[in-house]
Coordinates of C-alpha atoms in Angstrom, one line a residue:
M245 CA 0.0 0.0 0.0
K246 CA 0.3 4.5 1.4
P247 CA -0.1 14.1 7.2
N248 CA 1.0 16.6 9.5
E249 CA 3.1 17.3 6.7
Y250 CA 1.0 15.0 4.6
L251 CA -1.9 13.9 6.8
I252 CA -5.2 15.7 6.6
M253 CA -7.4 14.3 9.3
K254 CA -10.4 15.3 11.3
S255 CA -12.1 13.5 14.1
I256 CA -15.9 13.6 13.8
L257 CA -18.0 14.9 16.7
L258 CA -21.6 14.0 16.3
S259 CA -24.8 15.8 17.2
L260 CA -28.3 15.5 16.1
T261 CA -30.3 18.5 15.0
A262 CA -33.2 18.0 12.6
S263 CA -31.8 14.7 11.4
F264 CA -28.1 14.2 11.0
V265 CA -25.2 16.6 11.5
L266 CA -21.5 15.9 11.4
L267 CA -19.4 18.5 13.0
L268 CA -15.8 18.1 12.0
A269 CA -13.2 19.3 14.5
S270 CA -9.4 19.2 13.9
C271 CA -8.2 17.1 16.2
G272 CA -4.1 -12.6 -2.2
N273 CA -2.5 -17.4 -0.8
D274 CA 0.9 -18.9 0.1
T275 CA 1.5 -22.5 1.4
N276 CA 3.7 -22.2 4.5
K277 CA 5.1 -24.2 7.4
T278 CA 4.7 -23.2 11.0
N279 CA 6.3 -24.0 14.2
E280 CA 3.9 -25.5 16.7
S281 CA 5.3 -23.2 19.4
N282 CA 3.8 -20.3 17.5
E283 CA 0.2 -21.5 18.0
P284 CA -1.9 -18.9 19.8
D285 CA -1.9 -19.2 23.6
K286 CA -4.9 -21.2 24.7
S287 CA -5.7 -18.6 27.3
V288 CA -6.2 -15.9 24.7
T289 CA -9.7 -14.6 24.6
V290 CA -11.5 -12.6 22.0
D291 CA -11.7 -9.7 24.4
N292 CA -8.0 -8.9 23.7
C293 CA -8.1 -9.7 20.0
L294 CA -8.6 -6.8 17.5
D295 CA -11.0 -7.7 14.7
F296 CA -10.8 -6.1 11.3
A297 CA -12.8 -6.8 8.1
I298 CA -11.3 -7.1 4.6
T299 CA -13.3 -7.9 1.5
E300 CA -11.2 -10.7 0.0
K301 CA -8.2 -12.9 0.8
Y302 CA -4.7 -11.5 0.7
G303 CA -2.6 -12.1 -2.4
S304 CA 0.8 -12.8 -0.8
L305 CA 2.6 -12.4 2.5
D306 CA 6.1 -12.4 0.9
P307 CA 7.2 -8.7 1.4
I308 CA 8.8 -8.4 -2.1
K309 CA 5.6 -9.6 -3.8
I310 CA 2.9 -7.5 -2.1
T311 CA 0.7 -5.5 -4.4
D312 CA -2.6 -5.3 -2.6
V313 CA -3.8 -3.4 0.5
A314 CA -5.0 -6.5 2.4
S315 CA -1.6 -8.2 2.1
F316 CA 0.1 -4.9 3.1
H317 CA -2.0 -4.7 6.3
I318 CA -1.4 -8.3 7.3
A319 CA 2.3 -8.6 6.4
S320 CA 3.0 -5.3 8.1
Q321 CA 2.2 -7.0 11.4
I322 CA 4.6 -9.9 10.7
F323 CA 7.5 -8.3 9.0
E324 CA 9.5 -5.1 9.6
P325 CA 11.7 -3.0 7.4
L326 CA 14.7 -1.0 8.7
L327 CA 12.7 2.2 9.1
K328 CA 9.0 3.0 9.5
F329 CA 6.6 5.9 8.8
N330 CA 5.4 7.7 11.9
E331 CA 1.6 7.0 11.8
K332 CA 0.8 10.6 12.8
N333 CA 2.9 12.7 10.5
L334 CA 4.4 10.1 8.1
S335 CA 8.0 11.2 8.8
V336 CA 10.6 8.4 8.7
E337 CA 11.7 6.9 12.0
P338 CA 14.0 4.0 13.1
L339 CA 12.6 0.5 13.5
I340 CA 15.0 -2.4 13.1
A341 CA 17.6 0.3 12.4
E342 CA 18.8 2.3 15.4
S343 CA 20.0 5.1 13.2
W344 CA 20.9 6.0 9.6
E345 CA 23.2 8.6 8.1
V346 CA 23.4 10.0 4.6
A347 CA 26.8 11.2 3.3
D348 CA 27.3 14.7 1.9
D349 CA 27.3 13.3 -1.6
N350 CA 23.9 11.8 -1.0
L351 CA 25.2 8.5 -2.4
T352 CA 26.3 6.6 0.7
H353 CA 23.7 5.6 3.3
T354 CA 25.0 4.1 6.5
I355 CA 22.6 2.0 8.6
T356 CA 23.3 1.0 12.2
L357 CA 21.1 -1.8 13.4
K358 CA 19.4 -1.9 16.8
K359 CA 20.9 -4.7 18.9
G360 CA 18.5 -7.2 20.4
V361 CA 16.0 -7.4 17.5
F362 CA 15.1 -11.1 17.0
F363 CA 13.2 -13.0 14.4
Q364 CA 10.1 -14.7 15.7
D365 CA 10.4 -18.1 17.2
N366 CA 10.0 -20.8 14.6
A367 CA 11.1 -24.3 13.8
C368 CA 13.2 -23.1 10.9
F369 CA 15.8 -21.8 13.5
E370 CA 18.0 -24.0 15.6
G371 CA 16.1 -25.1 18.7
G372 CA 13.0 -23.3 17.4
K373 CA 14.2 -20.0 18.9
G374 CA 14.4 -16.9 16.7
R375 CA 17.9 -15.5 16.3
E376 CA 19.1 -11.9 16.3
I377 CA 18.9 -9.9 13.1
K378 CA 22.3 -9.0 11.8
A379 CA 23.6 -7.0 8.8
E380 CA 23.9 -10.3 6.8
D381 CA 20.1 -10.6 7.0
V382 CA 19.7 -7.1 5.4
L383 CA 22.1 -8.1 2.6
Y384 CA 20.2 -11.3 2.0
T385 CA 16.9 -9.5 1.9
F386 CA 18.1 -7.1 -0.8
K387 CA 19.8 -10.0 -2.7
R388 CA 16.3 -11.5 -3.0
I389 CA 15.0 -8.3 -4.4
F390 CA 17.5 -8.5 -7.2
S391 CA 17.4 -12.2 -7.9
E392 CA 13.8 -13.5 -7.6
E393 CA 11.9 -13.0 -10.8
G394 CA 8.6 -11.2 -10.9
N395 CA 8.8 -9.5 -7.6
Y396 CA 7.3 -6.0 -7.2
A397 CA 10.0 -4.7 -4.9
Y398 CA 12.5 -4.8 -7.8
S399 CA 10.6 -2.0 -9.6
F400 CA 11.6 0.3 -6.7
F401 CA 15.3 -0.4 -6.8
K402 CA 16.2 -1.1 -10.4
N403 CA 19.4 0.8 -11.3
K404 CA 19.4 2.4 -7.8
I405 CA 22.1 0.5 -6.0
V406 CA 25.7 0.2 -7.3
G407 CA 26.3 -3.2 -8.8
S408 CA 22.7 -4.4 -8.4
E409 CA 22.0 -5.0 -12.1
E410 CA 25.3 -6.9 -12.5
F411 CA 24.3 -9.0 -9.5
K412 CA 20.9 -9.6 -11.1
S413 CA 22.4 -10.7 -14.4
N414 CA 25.4 -12.6 -13.2
G415 CA 25.1 -13.3 -9.4
G416 CA 28.2 -13.0 -7.3
E417 CA 28.5 -10.0 -4.9
L418 CA 26.1 -7.1 -4.6
T419 CA 28.9 -4.5 -4.5
G420 CA 26.7 -1.6 -3.6
I421 CA 25.9 -3.0 -0.1
T422 CA 28.9 -3.4 2.2
I423 CA 28.8 -5.0 5.6
I424 CA 31.0 -3.1 8.1
D425 CA 30.2 -5.3 11.1
D426 CA 27.3 -7.3 12.5
Y427 CA 25.3 -4.2 13.1
T428 CA 26.5 -1.7 10.5
L429 CA 26.2 -1.7 6.7
T430 CA 26.3 0.8 3.9
F431 CA 24.3 1.3 0.7
T432 CA 26.0 3.0 -2.2
L433 CA 23.6 4.5 -4.7
T434 CA 24.2 5.1 -8.4
K435 CA 22.9 8.6 -8.1
P436 CA 21.2 10.7 -5.4
S437 CA 17.7 9.5 -4.7
S438 CA 14.8 11.5 -3.1
N439 CA 12.9 8.3 -2.1
F440 CA 15.6 5.8 -1.0
T441 CA 15.1 6.5 2.7
S442 CA 11.3 6.2 2.3
L443 CA 11.7 2.9 0.5
L444 CA 13.6 1.5 3.5
A445 CA 10.3 2.1 5.4
T446 CA 8.1 0.2 3.0
I447 CA 6.9 -3.4 3.5
A448 CA 8.7 -4.3 0.3
T449 CA 11.9 -4.1 2.2
G450 CA 10.7 -6.1 5.2
I451 CA 13.7 -8.1 6.6
V452 CA 13.5 -11.8 6.1
A453 CA 15.6 -14.8 7.3
K454 CA 17.3 -17.1 4.9
E455 CA 16.3 -20.1 6.9
A456 CA 12.6 -19.1 6.7
I457 CA 12.7 -18.4 3.0
E458 CA 14.4 -21.7 2.2
Q459 CA 11.8 -23.6 4.2
N460 CA 8.9 -21.6 2.7
T461 CA 8.0 -20.2 6.2
I462 CA 6.4 -16.9 7.0
V463 CA 8.7 -15.4 9.7
G464 CA 9.6 -11.8 10.5
S465 CA 10.4 -9.7 13.5
G466 CA 7.1 -7.9 13.8
P467 CA 4.7 -7.7 16.7
F468 CA 2.4 -10.5 15.5
I469 CA 3.1 -14.1 14.3
Y470 CA 1.7 -16.0 11.4
N471 CA 0.2 -19.5 12.1
A472 CA -1.0 -21.7 9.2
D473 CA -3.6 -23.2 11.5
T474 CA -5.3 -19.9 11.9
D475 CA -5.2 -19.0 8.2
T476 CA -8.6 -20.2 7.1
K477 CA -11.2 -19.5 4.5
K478 CA -13.0 -17.2 6.9
S479 CA -10.1 -15.2 8.4
I480 CA -6.5 -15.0 9.2
V481 CA -5.5 -14.6 12.9
L482 CA -2.0 -13.5 14.0
S483 CA -0.9 -14.1 17.5
R484 CA 1.3 -12.0 19.8
N485 CA 5.0 -12.1 19.5
N486 CA 6.1 -12.6 23.1
N487 CA 9.7 -11.6 22.2
Y488 CA 9.0 -8.3 20.5
H489 CA 11.9 -5.8 20.6
Q490 CA 10.0 -2.7 21.3
G491 CA 9.3 -3.7 24.9
K492 CA 8.3 -6.7 27.0
D493 CA 4.7 -5.5 27.4
L494 CA 4.3 -4.8 23.7
P495 CA 2.2 -5.4 21.8
Y496 CA -0.7 -5.0 24.2
L497 CA -3.0 -7.2 22.1
D498 CA -3.0 -11.0 22.2
C499 CA -4.0 -11.3 18.6
V500 CA -5.2 -9.6 15.5
A501 CA -7.9 -11.0 13.2
F502 CA -8.6 -10.1 9.6
N503 CA -12.0 -11.4 8.7
Y504 CA -13.1 -11.9 5.1
V505 CA -16.4 -10.0 4.8
K506 CA -17.4 -8.8 1.3
S507 CA -20.5 -6.8 2.0
G508 CA -20.3 -3.4 3.6
Q509 CA -23.7 -3.9 5.2
E510 CA -22.5 -7.3 6.6
Q511 CA -19.4 -5.5 8.0
L512 CA -21.6 -2.9 9.6
N513 CA -23.9 -5.6 11.1
M514 CA -21.0 -7.4 12.6
F515 CA -19.6 -4.2 14.0
M516 CA -23.0 -3.5 15.7
D517 CA -23.0 -7.0 17.1
G518 CA -19.5 -6.5 18.5
K519 CA -17.8 -9.0 16.2
L520 CA -15.6 -6.3 14.5
D521 CA -13.6 -3.6 16.3
V522 CA -12.7 -1.4 13.3
V523 CA -14.5 -0.9 10.0
T524 CA -13.2 1.3 7.3
G525 CA -14.4 2.5 3.9
L526 CA -18.2 2.2 4.6
P527 CA -20.5 4.2 2.4
S528 CA -21.4 7.6 3.9
E529 CA -25.1 6.7 3.5
S530 CA -24.7 3.7 5.8
I531 CA -22.9 5.8 8.3
K532 CA -25.5 8.5 8.2
K533 CA -28.3 6.0 8.9
L534 CA -26.4 4.4 11.7
V535 CA -25.7 7.8 13.4
E536 CA -29.3 8.9 13.0
K537 CA -30.6 5.7 14.5
Q538 CA -28.1 5.4 17.4
I539 CA -26.9 9.0 18.0
A540 CA -26.8 8.3 21.8
D541 CA -24.1 5.7 21.3
F542 CA -21.8 8.3 19.8
Q543 CA -22.7 11.1 22.3
Q544 CA -23.7 9.9 25.7
S545 CA -21.3 8.7 28.3
P546 CA -20.0 6.1 28.2
I547 CA -19.5 6.5 24.4
K548 CA -20.0 3.2 22.6
Y549 CA -18.7 4.1 19.1
V550 CA -16.2 6.5 17.6
L551 CA -16.4 7.8 14.1
K552 CA -13.4 9.3 12.3
R553 CA -12.8 10.6 8.8
S554 CA -9.5 11.0 7.1
S555 CA -8.2 11.9 3.6
Q556 CA -6.3 9.1 2.0
A557 CA -3.3 9.2 -0.2
T558 CA -5.3 7.1 -2.6
T559 CA -6.7 7.6 -6.1
T560 CA -9.3 5.4 -7.8
F561 CA -8.9 5.5 -11.6
I562 CA -9.7 3.8 -14.8
N563 CA -6.5 2.1 -16.1
I564 CA -6.3 2.1 -19.9
N565 CA -4.2 -0.4 -21.8
T566 CA -2.6 2.0 -24.3
T567 CA -1.3 -0.9 -26.5
K568 CA -4.8 -2.3 -27.4
V569 CA -6.9 -0.9 -30.2
P570 CA -8.6 1.5 -30.1
F571 CA -6.9 2.9 -27.0
D572 CA -3.6 3.2 -28.7
N573 CA -5.2 6.3 -30.2
L574 CA -4.8 9.4 -28.0
K575 CA -8.0 11.0 -29.3
V576 CA -10.0 8.0 -28.2
R577 CA -8.5 8.2 -24.7
Q578 CA -9.2 11.9 -24.5
A579 CA -12.8 11.4 -25.6
I580 CA -13.4 8.8 -23.0
G581 CA -11.9 11.1 -20.3
M582 CA -14.3 13.9 -21.3
A583 CA -17.4 11.6 -21.4
I584 CA -17.3 10.4 -17.8
D585 CA -19.1 12.5 -15.2
K586 CA -16.9 12.0 -12.2
S587 CA -18.9 14.3 -10.0
K588 CA -22.0 12.2 -10.6
I589 CA -20.1 9.1 -9.6
V590 CA -19.0 10.8 -6.3
E591 CA -22.5 12.1 -5.6
K592 CA -24.7 9.2 -6.8
I593 CA -22.6 6.1 -6.2
L594 CA -20.2 7.2 -3.4
K595 CA -22.8 9.4 -1.7
G596 CA -20.1 12.0 -1.2
E597 CA -17.5 9.7 0.4
A598 CA -14.5 11.2 -1.4
A599 CA -12.2 14.1 -1.0
A600 CA -12.9 15.3 -4.5
P601 CA -13.8 14.1 -8.0
G602 CA -10.8 13.1 -10.1
N603 CA -10.8 16.2 -12.3
H604 CA -7.1 16.8 -12.1
G605 CA -4.0 14.5 -12.2
I606 CA -3.3 11.0 -10.9
V607 CA -1.6 12.2 -7.6
A608 CA -4.0 12.1 -4.7
S609 CA -5.2 15.3 -2.9
A610 CA -3.8 14.1 0.5
I611 CA -0.2 14.8 -0.5
N612 CA 0.4 18.0 1.5
G613 CA 2.2 20.8 -0.3
Y614 CA 1.5 19.3 -3.7
D615 CA -0.8 21.6 -5.7
Y616 CA -2.8 18.9 -7.4
T617 CA -5.6 21.3 -8.5
S618 CA -3.1 23.1 -10.8
V619 CA -3.1 19.9 -13.0
V620 CA -5.7 20.4 -15.7
G621 CA -7.6 17.2 -16.3
H622 CA -10.5 16.2 -18.5
E623 CA -13.8 17.5 -17.0
L624 CA -17.1 16.5 -18.4
N625 CA -17.7 17.9 -21.9
I626 CA -19.9 15.5 -23.9
E627 CA -20.1 17.6 -27.1
K628 CA -16.3 18.0 -27.3
A629 CA -15.9 14.3 -26.5
K630 CA -18.2 13.4 -29.5
E631 CA -16.1 15.7 -31.8
I632 CA -12.8 14.2 -30.7
L633 CA -14.2 10.6 -31.1
A634 CA -15.5 11.5 -34.6
S635 CA -12.0 12.9 -35.5
A636 CA -10.6 9.5 -34.4
G637 CA -12.8 7.8 -36.9
Y638 CA -15.7 6.8 -34.7
K639 CA -18.5 9.3 -35.4
N640 CA -21.4 8.6 -33.1
G641 CA -19.6 5.6 -31.8
E642 CA -20.0 3.8 -35.1
N643 CA -17.6 0.8 -35.7
F644 CA -16.2 1.3 -32.2
P645 CA -15.2 -2.2 -31.1
P646 CA -16.7 -3.8 -27.9
I647 CA -14.5 -3.1 -24.9
I648 CA -13.9 -5.0 -21.7
L649 CA -13.8 -3.2 -18.3
A650 CA -12.4 -5.3 -15.5
S651 CA -13.9 -4.5 -12.1
G652 CA -13.6 -5.9 -8.6
K653 CA -16.5 -7.8 -7.0
S654 CA -17.4 -5.4 -4.2
S655 CA -20.7 -3.6 -4.3
T656 CA -19.0 -0.2 -4.7
S657 CA -16.7 -1.3 -7.5
L658 CA -19.6 -2.9 -9.4
R659 CA -21.9 0.1 -9.0
V660 CA -19.1 2.4 -10.3
A661 CA -18.4 0.1 -13.2
F662 CA -22.1 0.0 -14.2
E663 CA -22.3 3.8 -14.0
I664 CA -19.3 4.1 -16.3
Q665 CA -20.9 1.6 -18.7
K666 CA -24.1 3.6 -18.6
Q667 CA -22.4 6.9 -19.2
L668 CA -20.3 5.8 -22.1
A669 CA -23.3 4.2 -23.8
A670 CA -25.4 7.3 -23.4
N671 CA -22.7 9.9 -24.1
L672 CA -20.6 8.2 -26.9
N673 CA -22.7 5.2 -28.0
I674 CA -19.8 2.9 -26.8
N675 CA -20.6 -0.6 -25.5
V676 CA -18.7 -1.7 -22.5
E677 CA -18.7 -5.3 -21.2
I678 CA -18.0 -5.6 -17.5
S679 CA -15.9 -8.4 -16.2
S680 CA -16.4 -8.8 -12.4
V681 CA -13.4 -10.6 -11.0
S682 CA -11.2 -11.0 -7.9
L683 CA -8.2 -8.8 -7.5
A684 CA -5.9 -11.7 -8.4
E685 CA -7.9 -12.3 -11.6
K686 CA -7.9 -8.7 -12.5
N687 CA -4.1 -8.6 -12.1
T688 CA -3.9 -11.6 -14.4
M689 CA -6.2 -10.0 -17.0
N690 CA -4.0 -6.8 -17.0
A691 CA -0.8 -8.9 -17.2
K692 CA -2.1 -10.7 -20.3
S693 CA -3.7 -7.6 -21.8
E694 CA -7.1 -9.3 -21.7
C695 CA -9.0 -6.2 -20.9
H696 CA -9.1 -2.7 -22.4
L697 CA -9.9 -0.9 -19.1
S698 CA -9.8 -1.8 -15.5
L699 CA -11.1 -0.1 -12.3
N700 CA -8.0 0.4 -10.2
G701 CA -7.0 2.1 -7.0
W702 CA -3.5 3.2 -5.9
L703 CA -2.5 3.8 -2.3
A704 CA 0.8 5.6 -2.0
E705 CA 3.8 3.4 -1.0
Y706 CA 5.4 6.5 0.5
P707 CA 4.1 10.1 1.0
D708 CA 5.4 11.7 -2.2
P709 CA 3.9 12.3 -5.7
T710 CA 6.5 10.1 -7.3
S711 CA 4.8 7.1 -5.8
F712 CA 1.7 7.8 -8.0
L713 CA 3.8 8.8 -11.1
S714 CA 5.6 5.4 -10.9
L715 CA 2.4 4.0 -12.4
Y716 CA 3.4 5.4 -15.8
Y717 CA 7.2 5.0 -15.9
G718 CA 7.8 3.3 -19.2
K719 CA 11.5 2.2 -19.1
N720 CA 10.7 -1.0 -17.2
L721 CA 8.1 -2.3 -19.6
P722 CA 8.4 -5.8 -20.9
T723 CA 9.0 -6.4 -24.6
T724 CA 5.7 -8.3 -25.0
N725 CA 2.1 -7.4 -24.0
N726 CA 1.2 -10.8 -22.5
V727 CA 3.4 -10.6 -19.4
S728 CA 3.0 -8.4 -16.3
S729 CA 4.0 -4.8 -16.6
Y730 CA 3.0 -3.9 -13.0
P731 CA 2.8 -1.2 -11.8
N732 CA 2.5 0.3 -15.2
E733 CA -0.5 -1.7 -16.3
S734 CA -1.4 0.9 -18.9
R735 CA 1.9 0.0 -20.7
Y736 CA 2.3 3.7 -21.3
N737 CA 5.7 4.9 -22.5
N738 CA 6.5 8.6 -23.1
P739 CA 10.2 9.7 -23.2
N740 CA 9.3 13.2 -21.9
F741 CA 7.4 11.8 -18.9
N742 CA 10.1 9.2 -18.2
K743 CA 12.8 12.0 -18.1
L744 CA 10.7 14.2 -15.7
Y745 CA 10.0 11.2 -13.5
E746 CA 13.7 10.3 -13.3
E747 CA 14.7 13.9 -12.6
A748 CA 12.1 14.1 -9.8
L749 CA 13.5 10.9 -8.2
A750 CA 17.0 12.4 -8.2
T751 CA 15.9 15.9 -6.9
L752 CA 16.3 16.2 -3.2
D753 CA 14.8 19.7 -2.9
K754 CA 11.1 19.2 -2.2
Q755 CA 9.8 22.3 -4.0
K756 CA 11.8 21.6 -7.1
R757 CA 10.8 17.9 -7.1
Y758 CA 7.2 18.8 -6.8
E759 CA 7.5 21.2 -9.7
L760 CA 8.9 18.4 -11.8
C761 CA 6.1 16.1 -10.6
L762 CA 3.4 18.6 -11.6
K763 CA 4.8 18.7 -15.1
A764 CA 4.9 14.9 -15.3
D765 CA 1.4 14.7 -13.8
Q766 CA 0.1 17.2 -16.5
I767 CA 1.5 14.9 -19.3
I768 CA -0.5 12.0 -17.8
A769 CA -3.6 14.2 -17.5
T770 CA -3.3 15.3 -21.2
E771 CA -2.4 11.9 -22.7
V772 CA -4.8 9.9 -20.6
P773 CA -3.3 6.5 -20.0
G774 CA -5.6 6.5 -17.0
I775 CA -8.6 8.5 -15.9
P776 CA -8.8 9.6 -12.3
L777 CA -12.3 9.1 -10.9
W778 CA -11.9 10.3 -7.3
Y779 CA -9.5 11.1 -4.5
H780 CA -10.2 9.2 -1.3
E781 CA -11.6 10.2 2.0
D782 CA -12.7 7.4 4.2
Y783 CA -14.8 6.8 7.3
H784 CA -13.4 4.8 10.2
L785 CA -16.0 3.3 12.6
I786 CA -14.3 2.2 15.8
Q787 CA -15.5 0.5 19.0
A788 CA -14.9 3.0 21.9
S789 CA -13.1 0.2 23.8
V790 CA -10.3 0.4 21.2
K791 CA -7.7 2.9 22.4
G792 CA -4.9 4.3 20.3
Y793 CA -6.2 3.6 16.8
K794 CA -5.0 6.5 14.5
P795 CA -6.3 6.7 10.9
N796 CA -3.7 8.3 8.6
A797 CA -3.3 9.2 5.0
M798 CA -1.3 6.1 4.0
N799 CA -3.6 3.6 5.7
I800 CA -0.8 2.4 8.0
Q801 CA -2.0 0.2 10.8
D802 CA 0.5 0.4 13.6
L803 CA -1.1 -1.9 16.2
V804 CA 1.8 -2.2 18.7
H805 CA 0.3 0.3 21.2
I806 CA -3.4 -0.5 20.6
K807 CA -5.3 -1.5 23.7
I808 CA -8.8 -2.9 24.2
E809 CA -10.4 -1.6 27.4
K810 CA -13.8 -3.0 28.1

C-alpha cells in the first residue's frame, strides 16, 4: 500500500439536530510451514483480539511480492523494514535500524542496526528460537529483491544501488551493499535519490531470514506471528510475538484477526454485534443511517462508538491499456476522459464519500504541499468528446469495437463500473462489457492484456507524488504485451514523462521535485493512460473500547500500542 506534513485528518464529533449533522473538528494465498510453538496461547480470549474486516483474501505475504492493501496490512504486522513511517505525520523513524546517516554526496547511506532485535520463534531456526537480526540478513533481503523473478520490490530499486544490475544478471557479490560489522552496513547508490530512505520504510523491504525463505515459512520480526492453522477461508488470525523488541509489554494485544467480509452492510452488522472492532471505507449513506438511529451511542457517556474521517493518499482511476486498439489512439482516450461524469459518480454512487472528483491528475489530494488542483484534467464535456471521437474515426460511436472493463466484486466497484458503462453508452454510444473478477484475476487480465480498461486504486507506497507517477514510468516495460508490466498496467511509455520522473526521483529539494512532478502529472492528464475518478476520504468506525487507533493518509495500521479496554 500509502499528514501533518501529509496527513489531513479530522475526528468527527456528532450531534443530532433535525436529522443528521456531522461537526468536523481538527483534532491474495501462500503455502507455508509453521512451528507449533507459535500457536496462539490457549488462554487468549476474543476480548483482547482486535478484529478487522477485509473484502477478500490476501494475495501474498512475501514482502517483495505484495501489491494489494489486504496483504500490506497483514504482512506489516509480521515483517518489519529497517525504518518506518510515523503514523501521525508520516515522517521516517528507526525501527530495526537504530539510526541512519546520509553522506554529503547523497550517495552513501550508512545503517546502524538496533541490537536485540530477534526473528520470531520458529522451527526453521536452531532449537526453534528466533535468532538476532544482523547485517547479513539485510544483505540477504536485498539480494532476494535483485534475484527473484517477478517481484514487485525490484521496480523500486532497479538501477538504484551500485552493482545491483550486474548481480541480477550474473550473481556474485552485490557490491553496492557493504557489511562493516554485524550491526552496520552501507548502501552506495548510483545517483542521489529522493525516495531511497522512504523505500527503506516500506513493507517491500521487510527483513527476512534465509532459513525461513528456504523452508517456505512466514517469519519476520514484527509484533504478531503467522500461524498456518489460523489462516482459514473465513479469516487470518495473527498471535502476539512474546519476544518483540519494542518492549516486554508490547504489543498489548494478544492477537489480530482479519475477517473476510465482502458486503459493507454485513461488516456494519458485525460491528454493531461487537464482532468487529474497526470498520473502514463504509458508504457515507450507511454511516448516516447508523448515526441517525443510534446517536446516543456516539454522544452519551460512556460513548460506545467513535467515528473518524481522514483523507487518504489514494486515487481510484480507470486504467487504460494503451497498446490495445482503439486505446492506442490518443484521441479515443481523451474522448473517454471527457465523457465520464466523475462528480456524478461521487454524488450518486459514493454518496459524497470522497475528498474530490478526479478532475485533475493521478496524484491524490492528500499529499500535502502538492498543488494537485493546478493539473488540468478532463472534466465532463460531452459535445467535445463526441467531436474528438469522430475525428478519431468513430463518429457517433459507429464501428467502435466492444471493450472490456475489469472490475472488482465489491458492491461499490460494481456500481461504479455499471455507472461508467451507462455513461459511455449514453454519451458516446460505446458498448462496455463488465468483467467482475477478484483482485488476483484482474491482475492476471492486465498482465495478459485481456481487458481494455480496469477499475484500479492506488495507495501511496510512501508520501510523495513520485509514488503515483511510478504507475506510468515506461522504461521498465516488458518487450511483449502478454506478461505483467505492473505497476505500469497501462503500458504507457513517453520519453518526456520518463525524463521528468527520473529527474524528480533524483531531486532532493522538495519544492523543485514537486514542480517536476506537476509537469509529469500534467502529461498524464493530457495523454490519458488513466482516468482519475476520485481522490479518497474514508470513514473509520471504531468501538470505543479500542484505544490508540489512529487513521492516517497512508492507511498504515501500527497496532503495537493499541489496547482494548472493556
